Coordinates of C-alpha atoms in Angstrom, one line a residue:
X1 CA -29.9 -20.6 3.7
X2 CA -27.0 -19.8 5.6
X3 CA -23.8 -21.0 4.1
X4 CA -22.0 -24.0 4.9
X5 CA -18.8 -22.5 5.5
X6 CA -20.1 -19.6 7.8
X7 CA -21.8 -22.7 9.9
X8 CA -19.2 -24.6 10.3
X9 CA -17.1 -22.2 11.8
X10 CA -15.1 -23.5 14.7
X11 CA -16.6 -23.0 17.9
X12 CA -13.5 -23.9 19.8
X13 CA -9.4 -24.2 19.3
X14 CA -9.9 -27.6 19.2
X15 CA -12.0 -27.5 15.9
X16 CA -9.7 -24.5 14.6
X17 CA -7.4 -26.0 11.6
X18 CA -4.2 -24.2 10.2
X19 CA -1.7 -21.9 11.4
X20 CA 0.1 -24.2 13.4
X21 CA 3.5 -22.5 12.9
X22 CA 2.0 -20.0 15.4
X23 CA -1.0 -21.3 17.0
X24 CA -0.6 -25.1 19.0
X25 CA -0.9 -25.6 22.9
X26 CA 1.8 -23.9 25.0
X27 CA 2.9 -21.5 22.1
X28 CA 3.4 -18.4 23.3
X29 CA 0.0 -17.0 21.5
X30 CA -2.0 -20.0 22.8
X31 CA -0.6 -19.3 26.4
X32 CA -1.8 -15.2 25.8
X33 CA -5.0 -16.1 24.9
X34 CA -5.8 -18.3 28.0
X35 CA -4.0 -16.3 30.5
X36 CA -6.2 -13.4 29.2
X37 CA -2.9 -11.6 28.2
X38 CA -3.4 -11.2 24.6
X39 CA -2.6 -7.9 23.2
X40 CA -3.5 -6.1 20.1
X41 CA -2.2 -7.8 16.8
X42 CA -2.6 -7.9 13.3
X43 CA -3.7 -10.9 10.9
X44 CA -2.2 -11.4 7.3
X45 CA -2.9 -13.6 4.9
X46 CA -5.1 -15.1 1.8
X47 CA -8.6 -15.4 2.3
X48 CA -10.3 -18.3 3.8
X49 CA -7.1 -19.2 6.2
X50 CA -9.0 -18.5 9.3
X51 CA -8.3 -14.8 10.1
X52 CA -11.9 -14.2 10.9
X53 CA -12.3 -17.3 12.6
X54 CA -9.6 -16.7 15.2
X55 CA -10.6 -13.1 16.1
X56 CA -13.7 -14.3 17.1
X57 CA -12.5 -17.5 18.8
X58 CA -10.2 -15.1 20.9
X59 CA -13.2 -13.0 21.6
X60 CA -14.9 -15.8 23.7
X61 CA -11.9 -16.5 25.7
X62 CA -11.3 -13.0 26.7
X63 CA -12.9 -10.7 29.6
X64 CA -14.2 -7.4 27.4
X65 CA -16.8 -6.5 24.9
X66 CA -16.1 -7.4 21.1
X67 CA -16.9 -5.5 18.3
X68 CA -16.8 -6.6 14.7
X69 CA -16.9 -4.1 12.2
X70 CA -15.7 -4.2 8.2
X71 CA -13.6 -1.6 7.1
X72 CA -15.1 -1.3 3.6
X73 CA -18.4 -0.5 5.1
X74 CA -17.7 1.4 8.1
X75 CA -16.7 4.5 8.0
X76 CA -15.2 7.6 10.3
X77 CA -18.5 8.7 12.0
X78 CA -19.8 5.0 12.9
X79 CA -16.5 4.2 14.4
X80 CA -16.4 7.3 16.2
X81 CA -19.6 6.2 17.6
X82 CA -18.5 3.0 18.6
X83 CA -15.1 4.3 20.2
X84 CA -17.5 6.4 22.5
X85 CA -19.1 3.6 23.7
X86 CA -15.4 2.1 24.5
X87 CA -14.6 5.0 26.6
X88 CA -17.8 5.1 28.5
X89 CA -17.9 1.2 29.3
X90 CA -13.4 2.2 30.1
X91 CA -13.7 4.4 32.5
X92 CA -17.6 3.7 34.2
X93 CA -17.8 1.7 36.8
X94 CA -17.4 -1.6 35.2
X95 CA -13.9 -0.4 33.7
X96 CA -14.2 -3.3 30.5
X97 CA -12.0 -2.8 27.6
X98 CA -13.9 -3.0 24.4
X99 CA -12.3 -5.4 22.1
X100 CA -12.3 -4.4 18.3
X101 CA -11.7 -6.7 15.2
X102 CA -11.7 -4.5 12.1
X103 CA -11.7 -6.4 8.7
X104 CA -9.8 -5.5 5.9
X105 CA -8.5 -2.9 7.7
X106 CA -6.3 -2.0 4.8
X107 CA -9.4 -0.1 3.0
X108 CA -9.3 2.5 5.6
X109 CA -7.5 5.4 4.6
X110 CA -4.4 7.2 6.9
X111 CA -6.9 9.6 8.4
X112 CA -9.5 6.6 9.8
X113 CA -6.8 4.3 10.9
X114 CA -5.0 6.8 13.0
X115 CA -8.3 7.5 14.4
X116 CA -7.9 4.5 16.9
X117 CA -3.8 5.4 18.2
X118 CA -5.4 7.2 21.4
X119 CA -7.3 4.8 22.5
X120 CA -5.0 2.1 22.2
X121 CA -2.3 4.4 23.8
X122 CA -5.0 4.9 26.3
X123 CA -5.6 1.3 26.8
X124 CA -9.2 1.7 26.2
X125 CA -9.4 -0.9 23.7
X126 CA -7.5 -3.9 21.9
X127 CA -7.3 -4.4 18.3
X128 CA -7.4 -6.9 16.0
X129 CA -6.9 -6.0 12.1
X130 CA -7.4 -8.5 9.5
X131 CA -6.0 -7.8 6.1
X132 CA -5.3 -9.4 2.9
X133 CA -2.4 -7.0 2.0
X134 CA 1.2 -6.7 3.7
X135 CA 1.0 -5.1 6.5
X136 CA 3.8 -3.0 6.1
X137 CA 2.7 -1.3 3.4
X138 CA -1.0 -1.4 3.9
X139 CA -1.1 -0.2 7.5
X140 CA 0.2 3.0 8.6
X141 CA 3.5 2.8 11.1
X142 CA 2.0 4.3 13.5
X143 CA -0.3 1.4 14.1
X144 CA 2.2 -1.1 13.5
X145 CA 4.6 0.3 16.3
X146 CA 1.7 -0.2 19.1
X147 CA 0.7 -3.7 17.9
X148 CA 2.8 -6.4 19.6
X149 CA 2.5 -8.6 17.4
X150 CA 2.1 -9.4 13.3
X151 CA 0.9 -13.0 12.8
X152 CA 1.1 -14.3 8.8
X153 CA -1.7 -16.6 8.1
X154 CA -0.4 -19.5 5.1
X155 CA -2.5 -21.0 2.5
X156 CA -4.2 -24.3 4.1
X157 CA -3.0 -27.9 2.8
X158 CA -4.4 -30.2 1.3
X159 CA -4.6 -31.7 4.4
X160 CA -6.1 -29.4 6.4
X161 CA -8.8 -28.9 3.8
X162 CA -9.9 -32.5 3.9
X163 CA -9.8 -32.5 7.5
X164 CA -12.1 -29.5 7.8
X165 CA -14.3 -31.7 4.8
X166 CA -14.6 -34.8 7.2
X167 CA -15.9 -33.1 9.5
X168 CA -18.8 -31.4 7.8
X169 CA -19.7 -34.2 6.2
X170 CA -19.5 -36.0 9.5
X171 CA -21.3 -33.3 11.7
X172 CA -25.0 -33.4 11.3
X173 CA -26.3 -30.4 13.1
X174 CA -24.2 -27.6 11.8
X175 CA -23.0 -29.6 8.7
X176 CA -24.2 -32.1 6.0
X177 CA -24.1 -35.1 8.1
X178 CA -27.9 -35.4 8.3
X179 CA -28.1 -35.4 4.4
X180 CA -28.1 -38.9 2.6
X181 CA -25.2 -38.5 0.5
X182 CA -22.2 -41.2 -0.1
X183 CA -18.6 -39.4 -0.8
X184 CA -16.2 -41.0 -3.0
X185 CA -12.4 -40.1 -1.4
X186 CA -11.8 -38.8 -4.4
X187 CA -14.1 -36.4 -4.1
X188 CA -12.7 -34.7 -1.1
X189 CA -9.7 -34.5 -2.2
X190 CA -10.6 -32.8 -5.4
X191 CA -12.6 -30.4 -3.7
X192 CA -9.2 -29.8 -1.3
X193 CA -7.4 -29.5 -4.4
X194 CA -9.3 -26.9 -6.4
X195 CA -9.8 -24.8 -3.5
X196 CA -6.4 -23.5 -3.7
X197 CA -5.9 -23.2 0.3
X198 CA -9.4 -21.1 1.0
X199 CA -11.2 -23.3 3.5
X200 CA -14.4 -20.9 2.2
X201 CA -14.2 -22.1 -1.2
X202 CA -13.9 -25.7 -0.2
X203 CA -17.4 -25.9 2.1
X204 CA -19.6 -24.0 0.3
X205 CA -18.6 -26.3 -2.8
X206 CA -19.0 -28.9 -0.4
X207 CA -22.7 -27.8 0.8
X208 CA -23.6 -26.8 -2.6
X209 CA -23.2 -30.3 -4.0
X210 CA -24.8 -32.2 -1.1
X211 CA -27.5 -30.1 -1.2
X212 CA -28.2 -30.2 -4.8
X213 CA -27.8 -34.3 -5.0
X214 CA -30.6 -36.9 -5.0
X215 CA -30.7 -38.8 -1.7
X216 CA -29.1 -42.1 -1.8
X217 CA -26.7 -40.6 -4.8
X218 CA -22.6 -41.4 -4.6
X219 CA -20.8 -37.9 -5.1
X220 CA -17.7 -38.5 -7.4
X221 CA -14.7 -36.4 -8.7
X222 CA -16.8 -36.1 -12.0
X223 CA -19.5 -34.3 -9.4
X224 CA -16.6 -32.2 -8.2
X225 CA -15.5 -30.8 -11.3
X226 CA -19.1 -29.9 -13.1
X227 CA -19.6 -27.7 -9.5
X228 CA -16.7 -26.1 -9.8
X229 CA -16.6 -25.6 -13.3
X230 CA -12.9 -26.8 -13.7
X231 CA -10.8 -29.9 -13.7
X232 CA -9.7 -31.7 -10.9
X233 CA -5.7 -33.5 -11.1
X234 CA -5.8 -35.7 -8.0
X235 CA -2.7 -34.9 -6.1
X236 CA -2.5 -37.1 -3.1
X237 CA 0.4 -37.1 -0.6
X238 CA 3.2 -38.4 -3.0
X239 CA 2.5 -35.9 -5.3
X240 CA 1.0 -32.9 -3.9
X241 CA 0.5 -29.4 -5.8
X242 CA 3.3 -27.7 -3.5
X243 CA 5.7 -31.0 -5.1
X244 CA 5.1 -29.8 -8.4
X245 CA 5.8 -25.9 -7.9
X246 CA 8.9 -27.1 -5.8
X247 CA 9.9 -29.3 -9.2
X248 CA 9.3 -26.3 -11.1
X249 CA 10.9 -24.2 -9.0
X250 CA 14.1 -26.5 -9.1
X251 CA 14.2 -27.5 -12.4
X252 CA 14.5 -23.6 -13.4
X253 CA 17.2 -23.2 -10.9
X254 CA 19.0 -26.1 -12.6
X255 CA 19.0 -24.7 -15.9
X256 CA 16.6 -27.2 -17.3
X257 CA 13.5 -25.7 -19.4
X258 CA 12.1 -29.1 -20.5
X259 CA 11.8 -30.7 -17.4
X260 CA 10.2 -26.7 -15.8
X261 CA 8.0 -26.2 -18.5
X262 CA 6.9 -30.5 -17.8
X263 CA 6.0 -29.2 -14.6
X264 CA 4.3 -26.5 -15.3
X265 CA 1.9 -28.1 -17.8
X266 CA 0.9 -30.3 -15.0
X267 CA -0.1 -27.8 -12.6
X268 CA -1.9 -26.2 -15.1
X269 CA -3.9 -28.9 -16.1
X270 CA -4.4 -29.6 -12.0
X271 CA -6.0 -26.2 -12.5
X272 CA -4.1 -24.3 -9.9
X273 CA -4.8 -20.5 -9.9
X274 CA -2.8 -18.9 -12.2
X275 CA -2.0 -16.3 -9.9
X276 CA -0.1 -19.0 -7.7
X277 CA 1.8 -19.9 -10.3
X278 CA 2.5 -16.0 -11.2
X279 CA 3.5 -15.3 -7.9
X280 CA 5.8 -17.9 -7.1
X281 CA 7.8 -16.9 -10.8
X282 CA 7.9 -13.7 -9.8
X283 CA 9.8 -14.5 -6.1
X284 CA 11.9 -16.8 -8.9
X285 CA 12.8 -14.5 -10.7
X286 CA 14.7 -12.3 -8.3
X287 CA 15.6 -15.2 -6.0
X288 CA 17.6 -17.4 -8.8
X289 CA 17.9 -15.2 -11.6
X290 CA 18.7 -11.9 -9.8
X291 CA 21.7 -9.9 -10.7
X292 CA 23.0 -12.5 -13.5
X293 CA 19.9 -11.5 -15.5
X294 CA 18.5 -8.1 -13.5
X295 CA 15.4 -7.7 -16.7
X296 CA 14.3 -11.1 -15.9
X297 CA 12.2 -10.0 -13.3
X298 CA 10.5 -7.2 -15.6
X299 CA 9.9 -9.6 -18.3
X300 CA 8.4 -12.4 -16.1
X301 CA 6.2 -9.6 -14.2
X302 CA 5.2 -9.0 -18.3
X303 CA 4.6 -12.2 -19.0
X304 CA 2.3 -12.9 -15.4
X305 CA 0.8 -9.5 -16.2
X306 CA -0.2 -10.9 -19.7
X307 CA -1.7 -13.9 -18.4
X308 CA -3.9 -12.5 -16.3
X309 CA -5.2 -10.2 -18.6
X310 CA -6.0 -13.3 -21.5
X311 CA -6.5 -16.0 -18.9
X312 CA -6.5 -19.8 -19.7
X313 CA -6.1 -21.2 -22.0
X314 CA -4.2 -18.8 -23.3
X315 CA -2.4 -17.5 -20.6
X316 CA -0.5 -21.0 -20.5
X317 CA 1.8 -19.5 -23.3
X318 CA 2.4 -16.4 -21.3
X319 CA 3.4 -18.5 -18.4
X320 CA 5.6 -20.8 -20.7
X321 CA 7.5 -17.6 -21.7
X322 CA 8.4 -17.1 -18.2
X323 CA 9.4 -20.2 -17.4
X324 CA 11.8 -20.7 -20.4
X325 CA 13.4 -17.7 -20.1
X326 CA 14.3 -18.2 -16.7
X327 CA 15.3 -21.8 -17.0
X328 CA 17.6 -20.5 -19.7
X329 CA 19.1 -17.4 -18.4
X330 CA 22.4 -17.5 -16.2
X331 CA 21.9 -18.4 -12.8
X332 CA 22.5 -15.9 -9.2
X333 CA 21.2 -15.8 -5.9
X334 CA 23.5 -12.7 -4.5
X335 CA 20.4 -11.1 -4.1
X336 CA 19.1 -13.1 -1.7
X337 CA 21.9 -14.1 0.1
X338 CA 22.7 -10.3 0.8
X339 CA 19.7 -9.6 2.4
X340 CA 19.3 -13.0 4.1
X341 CA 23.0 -11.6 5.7
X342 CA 21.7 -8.1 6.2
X343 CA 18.9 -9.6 8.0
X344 CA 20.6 -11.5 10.2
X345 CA 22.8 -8.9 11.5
X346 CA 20.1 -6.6 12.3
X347 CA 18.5 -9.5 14.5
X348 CA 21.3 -10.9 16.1
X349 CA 23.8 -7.7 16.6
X350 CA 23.7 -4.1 17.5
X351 CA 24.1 -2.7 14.1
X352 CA 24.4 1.4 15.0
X353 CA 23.1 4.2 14.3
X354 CA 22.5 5.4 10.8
X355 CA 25.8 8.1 10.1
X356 CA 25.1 11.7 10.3
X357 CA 25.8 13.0 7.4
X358 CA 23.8 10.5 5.4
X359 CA 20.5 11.3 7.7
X360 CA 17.7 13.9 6.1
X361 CA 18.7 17.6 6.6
X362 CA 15.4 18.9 4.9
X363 CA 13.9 20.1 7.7
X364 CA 13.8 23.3 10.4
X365 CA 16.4 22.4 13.1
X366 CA 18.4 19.7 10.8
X367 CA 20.9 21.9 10.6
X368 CA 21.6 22.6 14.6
X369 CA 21.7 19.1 15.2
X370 CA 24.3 18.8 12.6
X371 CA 22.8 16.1 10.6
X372 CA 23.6 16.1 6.5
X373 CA 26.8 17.6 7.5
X374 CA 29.8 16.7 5.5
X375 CA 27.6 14.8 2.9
X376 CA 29.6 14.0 -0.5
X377 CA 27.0 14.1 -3.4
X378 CA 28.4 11.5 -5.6
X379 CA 26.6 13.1 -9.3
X380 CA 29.6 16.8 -8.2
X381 CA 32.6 14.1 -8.6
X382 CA 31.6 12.2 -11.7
X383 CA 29.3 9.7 -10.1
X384 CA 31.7 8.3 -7.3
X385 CA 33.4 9.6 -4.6
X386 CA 34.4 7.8 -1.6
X387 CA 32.5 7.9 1.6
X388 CA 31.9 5.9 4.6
X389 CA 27.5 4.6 4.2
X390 CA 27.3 1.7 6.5
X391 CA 26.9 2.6 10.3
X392 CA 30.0 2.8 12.5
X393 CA 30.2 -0.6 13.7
X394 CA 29.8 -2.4 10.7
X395 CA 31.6 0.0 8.5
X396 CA 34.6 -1.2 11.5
X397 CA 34.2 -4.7 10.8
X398 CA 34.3 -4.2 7.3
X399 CA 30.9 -6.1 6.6
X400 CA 30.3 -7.3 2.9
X401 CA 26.8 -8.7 1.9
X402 CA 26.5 -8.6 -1.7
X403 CA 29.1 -11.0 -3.1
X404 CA 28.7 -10.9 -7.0
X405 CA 29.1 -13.8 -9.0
X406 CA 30.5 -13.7 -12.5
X407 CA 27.1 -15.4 -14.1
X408 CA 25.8 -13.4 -17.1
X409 CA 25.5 -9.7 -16.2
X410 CA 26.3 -9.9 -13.3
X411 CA 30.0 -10.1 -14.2
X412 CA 29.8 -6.7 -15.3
X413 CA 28.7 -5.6 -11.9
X414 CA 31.5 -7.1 -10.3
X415 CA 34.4 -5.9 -12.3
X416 CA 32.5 -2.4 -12.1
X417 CA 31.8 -2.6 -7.5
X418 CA 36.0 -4.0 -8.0
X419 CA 37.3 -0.5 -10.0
X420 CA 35.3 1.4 -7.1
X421 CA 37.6 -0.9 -4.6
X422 CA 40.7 -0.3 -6.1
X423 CA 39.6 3.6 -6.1
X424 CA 39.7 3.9 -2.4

């Protein structure tokens, strides 16, 4: 039988759910898609966000072939095949570009993906790459510099779980609709909770219990749990999941270990993934812990690491360690408000040019151009010397993005970057 969640698969934008931070009427991808001026792109996210979905959606609105191929079983010569075809239908008579949307594109090696540059440079086809990774690092530059654009798909809501729910259990064609099965609220929303985001997980648990239940029969939370082989915490709107890691998340940047490790108890007995939880200590960790406690961040990598490895119930005390060392360790966020600076210049000003003699001189030609010239190697005068690093302008306006607190180490760092000062 095919699965619930591969038939339920919007047919239309309308039934599409998610992603609204780039995808609602009149946003400038909406408006590409129905002008027919959508270019190649690239898709990032978790799984079960709608990656998939979309490609395909944008397939039907627009005027060219579509091909869909996965990257972990497709390899050099089938593609090679395919991008023949492309050409052919290109430049024949009916001059059709061949639309390709290659899943987890990250599994293909440097070699395979710069197999497709020419004929994107060529025109001959548009591109769609789904991926589970970060593009930047997954996906060769190359391809990044001809994609226009790099769209980040989010974990789905509660919400938009529920709403996707409703509607399969509402839909009797495609969905469960035609089955005779009662749901209990509380159902749903377990089912939305467990699911952790994946709108995959969510209907196929939801089609695996309506099909396995006795006609007449009332599906309850109870239901819910035995399927999914965990317990359900019911977080409703006043006290959703993403409330509790914000808590957590809050109560460590207050310095307050009983009321962090309170919250995390609770999402761990909502049974949220553990690797949610792992991640979001691990952006703690250098976000409000940072330069005031610079090992934090290998120790709470550790202690995620660890509880991966033992899993629950276990890995609760793994977790714990985390979270108390961070709630009490000394307190910075330099780190993030230097690059949140950094990053702002780069976007809003015309930064410069990187200085000459800091650019690489290890190649034929380097030389000529005078680049590496007049480089000061720090280690030949005792591990300092003065030198300008910044470009031009900024090095004029005297920019300054990491401003050091005196919490914890990070004193240290300070009086050290203010010796270096009074050097110059």
């Amino acid at each position: 039988m095919i699965p619930l969640s591969t038939r339920m698969r919007p047919q239309n934008f309308d039934e599409f759910t998610g992603q609204e931070h780039f995808l609602y009427p009149g946003s400038l991808f909406y408006n590409s898609i129905k002008n027919r001026s959508f270019e190649s792109a690239v898709f990032f996210g978790p799984p079960g966000t709608g990656k998939t979905t979309l490609a395909r959606l944008i397939a039907k609105e627009m005027d060219g072939d579509f091909r869909e191929i996965n990257a972990s079983v497709t390899g050099t010569k089938e593609f090679k095949e395919l991008l023949d075809t492309a050409y052919t239908d290109f430049y024949g008579l009916e001059k059709k570009t061949t639309y390709f949307y290659i899943d987890e594109f990250h599994r293909w090696n440097k070699l395979q993906q710069d197999s497709l540059l020419k004929a994107l440079e060529e025109g001959v086809i548009k591109f769609i790459g789904s991926t589970t990774e970060n593009p930047y690092f997954a996906i060769n530059n190359a391809i990044i510099s001809r994609v226009r654009n790099i769209y980040e798909f989010k974990r789905l809501t509660s919400s938009h779980i529920e709403k996707i729910l409703q509607r399969a259990i509402k839909d009797r064609e495609r969905g469960v609709g035609a089955i005779n099965v009662k749901w209990k609220d509380e159902a749903i929303a377990a089912i939305a909770s467990l699911s952790a985001g994946d709108a995959r997980i969510a209907l196929d648990t939801l089609g695996f219990i309506a099909e396995n239940m006795a006609s007449g029969d009332c599906v309850t939370r109870e239901k819910v749990e035995e399927a999914m082989q965990r317990r359900a915490v019911f977080f409703d709107k006043k006290d959703d999941w993403y409330d509790i890691i914000s808590a957590l998340q809050k109560s460590i940047r207050g310095s307050d270990p009983d009321a962090a490790v309170h919250y995390l108890a609770r999402l761990i007995d909502g049974g949220i993934d553990i690797k949610i939880i792992g991640r979001r200590l691990l952006v703690m960790a250098s976000e409000d812990i940072g330069m005031a406690y610079p090992s934090a961040v290998s120790i709470v990598n550790a202690c995620v690491q660890a509880s991966l490895t033992v899993g629950l119930p276990e890995a609760a005390i793994n977790l714990s360690h985390a979270v108390i060392l961070m709630a009490s360790a000394p307190k910075s966020n330099s780190a993030l408000k230097a690059f949140e600076s950094a990053m702002e210049d780069i976007k809003k000003k015309d930064t410069g040019d990187v200085p000459d003699h800091l650019k690489d001189s290890h190649y034929d030609g380097a030389k000529k151009r005078g680049l590496g010239e007049g480089y000061k190697y720090p280690h030949d005068f005792g591990g300092y010397v003065r030198q300008q690093y910044l470009p031009d302008k900024l090095f004029k306006e005297g920019v300054k993005y990491y401003i050091p607190t005196e919490n914890g180490s990070e004193l240290s760092f300070k009086k050290y970057l203010e010796s270096l000062e009074r050097k110059k």
